[in-house]
Amino acid sequence: MNAQTNQTNYPALYTLITVFFFWGFIAAGNSVFIPFCKNYFSLDQFQSQLIDFAFYTAYYIGALLLFVFGTLRKSDIVGAWGYKRSIVYGLLFSALGAGAMILAVEANLYVGMLAGLFIVALGFSLQQTAANPFAILLGDPKTGASRVNLGGGINSFGTMIGPILVGFALFGSTASITDEQIKNLELSKVILLYSGVGLLFLAAAALFYFSKKVPNGISKEPMEKANKALKTLVVMTLLLGFMFTPVFNSYRGEEIKKIQTLEYDLAWSKSNENINRLKKMTGDEIAAYKKQNIDKINEIEMIKTNLDNFRFKWLIGALLVVIVGILFSYFSANKNSEGWGAMQYPQLVLGMLAIFTYVGVEVAIGSNLGELLKMNSFGGLQSSEIAPYISMYWGSLMIGRWAGAISVFNLNDINKKIALVIVPLIAFGIIIGINVVSGKDMKPLYYYIVCVILQIVAFFLTKDKPARTLIIFGLFGILAMVVGLFSTGTVAIYAFLSGGLACSIMWPSIFSLSILGLGKYTSQGSAFLIMMILGGGIIPPIQGKLADIIGIHQSYIVAVICFVYLTLFAVLVKGILKKQGINVDTIEVEGSH
C-alpha cells in the first residue's frame, strides 16, 4: 500500500466526497421517479418498485462479482487495481448507465430505464467498495472515521437535494400537475438531467484520474478463503432469479390478454372519447352500467386478485431464499468452519440479515410514500406535489447522521450535549430553507420539528453505545410505524416520515456490532454486509405487491416487521458477543455510511 502520513490529504478527500453526493442524489431521487413512472407508464405499485429492484440489486450483483473475481485471483481485486483507479472505473460505468438511461427515455421504454439505473448502480457498487477504505487511507487511521463521516454527511445532503432536483426535472416549476396530465408530459428534461449527471460522472472520473494529489491507494492484502460461502451466494442468486421470473412473466401472460379483452369490451380503453363519455355519466348511469356488466367486472377483479396472490407468493419465496440461504451458511459453518470464512460468526450472519432489513425498510418507506400521499386521507396529493415530503423523509436521515457524526469530534461533555441539540435543528432548518427557496410550500411540515426533538431525546438515551442505540431507534421506528398505521392525515404523515429519523443512525450500529470479533475476517465480513444492500431491491417490491392486494396504507405493516427484527438483532447480538467475551457497552458507535 502507498505510504501513509498522519496529515490528511484534503485535496484528495474533497475530490473523493463528490462520489458520496452522487450515491445519495440518485437513490433519493428515485423516490420521486417511482410515482412519476407509475402514472406515465400505467404501472401497478409492484411494477413501479422495480426501480428500486434494479437499483439495489445492482449493488448486490456488483459486490458479488468483485467477491467472485477476488476469490479466483486470491486477492482483493479493488485493492489490486488501487482505490483511485477503481473509483474511476466505477464513475465511467455510471456514466455509461446515464447514457443508457437517456436512450431509454428517448425510446419511451420503461425496461430500458430500469437497465440504465442498474448500470448506474453497478458503478456505484464499485465506487462504494473503494471509497470508504480510501477515505481512511487519506490520513491518520485514528481520524479515519471522521473522514468517512464527512462523506456520509455529503451523501445525506445529496439524498435531501435529489428529490427536489428530480421533481423539477420531471414537472418543471409548475405548482401542480395532475397524475392524468403526467401521461402527456415531455421527458426532455429527464434527458437533460441524466445528460448533466453523466457529464458530472465523466468530470469526476477525469478529476480523479488526472489529479496528482490523489494517491493510487493500491493494496495487495490476500483474501481469506470462503469457497463454500461463495458457492452459497451464487446459488442464492440463481434461486432469486428463479423466484422473480414467474412474477415478471405474469405481466405478459394469457391472463393479462384476457383482462385487456374484457376491458376493451367494457370500453375502458384510454381513448379520449371513452374517457370523456365516462366522465359525463351521472351516478345512476354509472350504477346501471356496472350492473349491466357486473359479470365482466367481477371476472376482471377475480383474475387480478389471483394474479396478485400468485406474484406475492413468489416474492415471499425470494425473501425466504435470502433468509434461509444465510442461515444455512451459518449452521453449516457451525459444524465445519473450513471454507465458510466470516460466515462462521453468528454476529455477522445476523448482521447480514439486519443490513438487508435496514436498507429494505429505509428504501421501502420512502419509495411507497408517494403513493400513500395520493390517498384523500393523506392529503390527496398529485405526484408533482410530493417532492417536499420525499425531501423531508430523506432529509430526516441527514438530520440523524449529522447528529451521529458529533461523536467523532473531541468535544467536552457540555459542548457535545449542546451540539446534539443544535445540529439536528440546524439540519431541519436547512431542509426547510432549501425547499422554500426552490418554491415549495413547506408550511405543512413546520411542526415536524416535534419529531426531530423526539429524536434528539432518543440520542441522549443512547449514550453512543451501538446495541443500546439500535434498540432505542428500533423501538422508535416500531412506534412511529404503528402510529402511522392506526392514524391518517398529518399525524400519520409525520409518523411515516419519522421512519427516516429512526433509520438514520442504524447503519453504523449494525455494521460495528456485526464485525466485532471477526479478526482476520473483518474485511471479508464487511464485503458480505455490503452485499446485503440487496434488501433495497427485495423489500420495496414486496411492499409494493402487498399494497396492490391490501392497500398502500396497510402495506406499511412491512415496515413494522422490519423494525421489530432490527430491535431483536440488537438484543440477540449483545448476548452473542457477551458469550465471546466482548462487552459492547465499552464500544462507541460513530458516524454513518
Tab-separated table of N, CA and C in Angstrom, residues 2 9-18 82-88 134 137-138 204-218:
chain	number	residue	atom	x	y	z
A	2	ASN	N	0.403	2.323	-0.631
A	2	ASN	CA	1.172	3.556	-0.675
A	2	ASN	C	1.487	4.043	0.735
A	9	ASN	N	-4.845	14.272	3.553
A	9	ASN	CA	-4.721	14.746	2.175
A	9	ASN	C	-6.057	15.381	1.779
A	10	TYR	N	-6.223	16.669	2.129
A	10	TYR	CA	-7.518	17.321	1.931
A	10	TYR	C	-7.925	17.455	0.461
A	11	PRO	N	-7.018	17.816	-0.467
A	11	PRO	CA	-7.438	17.887	-1.873
A	11	PRO	C	-8.008	16.554	-2.377
A	12	ALA	N	-7.356	15.460	-2.003
A	12	ALA	CA	-7.834	14.141	-2.418
A	12	ALA	C	-9.171	13.817	-1.737
A	13	LEU	N	-9.289	14.208	-0.449
A	13	LEU	CA	-10.518	13.926	0.301
A	13	LEU	C	-11.700	14.677	-0.303
A	14	TYR	N	-11.499	15.958	-0.632
A	14	TYR	CA	-12.589	16.755	-1.206
A	14	TYR	C	-12.994	16.226	-2.577
A	15	THR	N	-12.026	15.701	-3.305
A	15	THR	CA	-12.337	15.072	-4.596
A	15	THR	C	-13.158	13.800	-4.368
A	16	LEU	N	-12.743	13.031	-3.366
A	16	LEU	CA	-13.395	11.755	-3.080
A	16	LEU	C	-14.862	11.921	-2.678
A	17	ILE	N	-15.156	12.921	-1.843
A	17	ILE	CA	-16.512	13.005	-1.294
A	17	ILE	C	-17.554	13.406	-2.343
A	18	THR	N	-17.101	13.799	-3.552
A	18	THR	CA	-18.087	14.080	-4.612
A	18	THR	C	-18.885	12.830	-4.953
A	82	GLY	N	-6.222	-0.623	-7.167
A	82	GLY	CA	-5.996	0.652	-6.486
A	82	GLY	C	-7.331	1.350	-6.309
A	83	TYR	N	-7.515	1.980	-5.147
A	83	TYR	CA	-8.788	2.634	-4.862
A	83	TYR	C	-9.080	3.759	-5.857
A	84	LYS	N	-8.028	4.484	-6.267
A	84	LYS	CA	-8.204	5.576	-7.221
A	84	LYS	C	-8.732	5.059	-8.546
A	85	ARG	N	-8.079	4.054	-9.109
A	85	ARG	CA	-8.499	3.522	-10.400
A	85	ARG	C	-9.875	2.864	-10.302
A	86	SER	N	-10.156	2.197	-9.190
A	86	SER	CA	-11.454	1.546	-9.007
A	86	SER	C	-12.590	2.575	-9.039
A	87	ILE	N	-12.365	3.724	-8.395
A	87	ILE	CA	-13.392	4.770	-8.402
A	87	ILE	C	-13.563	5.340	-9.800
A	88	VAL	N	-12.466	5.506	-10.521
A	88	VAL	CA	-12.548	5.986	-11.911
A	88	VAL	C	-13.358	5.000	-12.748
A	134	PHE	N	-10.681	4.044	1.147
A	134	PHE	CA	-9.844	5.101	0.581
A	134	PHE	C	-9.862	6.334	1.483
A	137	LEU	N	-7.586	5.817	4.249
A	137	LEU	CA	-6.194	5.840	3.792
A	137	LEU	C	-5.630	7.259	3.694
A	138	LEU	N	-6.509	8.247	3.496
A	138	LEU	CA	-6.057	9.609	3.203
A	138	LEU	C	-5.663	10.407	4.447
A	204	ALA	N	-15.932	13.933	-12.851
A	204	ALA	CA	-15.354	13.411	-11.605
A	204	ALA	C	-14.302	12.348	-11.902
A	205	ALA	N	-14.569	11.494	-12.907
A	205	ALA	CA	-13.594	10.472	-13.293
A	205	ALA	C	-12.298	11.121	-13.785
A	206	ALA	N	-12.439	12.177	-14.592
A	206	ALA	CA	-11.258	12.882	-15.092
A	206	ALA	C	-10.497	13.545	-13.948
A	207	LEU	N	-11.257	14.136	-13.014
A	207	LEU	CA	-10.645	14.796	-11.865
A	207	LEU	C	-9.816	13.807	-11.052
A	208	PHE	N	-10.370	12.612	-10.818
A	208	PHE	CA	-9.639	11.567	-10.095
A	208	PHE	C	-8.411	11.107	-10.873
A	209	TYR	N	-8.620	10.839	-12.145
A	209	TYR	CA	-7.565	10.218	-12.962
A	209	TYR	C	-6.353	11.139	-13.123
A	210	PHE	N	-6.629	12.435	-13.359
A	210	PHE	CA	-5.530	13.351	-13.671
A	210	PHE	C	-4.968	14.062	-12.453
A	211	SER	N	-5.647	13.944	-11.300
A	211	SER	CA	-5.153	14.621	-10.108
A	211	SER	C	-3.911	13.917	-9.552
A	212	LYS	N	-2.844	14.673	-9.443
A	212	LYS	CA	-1.605	14.128	-8.886
A	212	LYS	C	-1.645	14.066	-7.360
A	213	LYS	N	-2.623	14.780	-6.782
A	213	LYS	CA	-2.730	14.806	-5.322
A	213	LYS	C	-3.512	13.607	-4.771
A	214	VAL	N	-4.190	12.869	-5.671
A	214	VAL	CA	-4.946	11.689	-5.248
A	214	VAL	C	-4.055	10.462	-5.401
A	215	PRO	N	-3.687	9.783	-4.309
A	215	PRO	CA	-2.804	8.611	-4.400
A	215	PRO	C	-3.506	7.422	-5.041
A	216	ASN	N	-2.719	6.481	-5.509
A	216	ASN	CA	-3.293	5.291	-6.176
A	216	ASN	C	-4.052	4.404	-5.202
A	217	GLY	N	-3.563	4.321	-3.969
A	217	GLY	CA	-4.252	3.522	-2.948
A	217	GLY	C	-4.259	2.038	-3.250
A	218	ILE	N	-3.126	1.534	-3.669
A	218	ILE	CA	-3.025	0.106	-4.010
A	218	ILE	C	-2.805	-0.729	-2.748
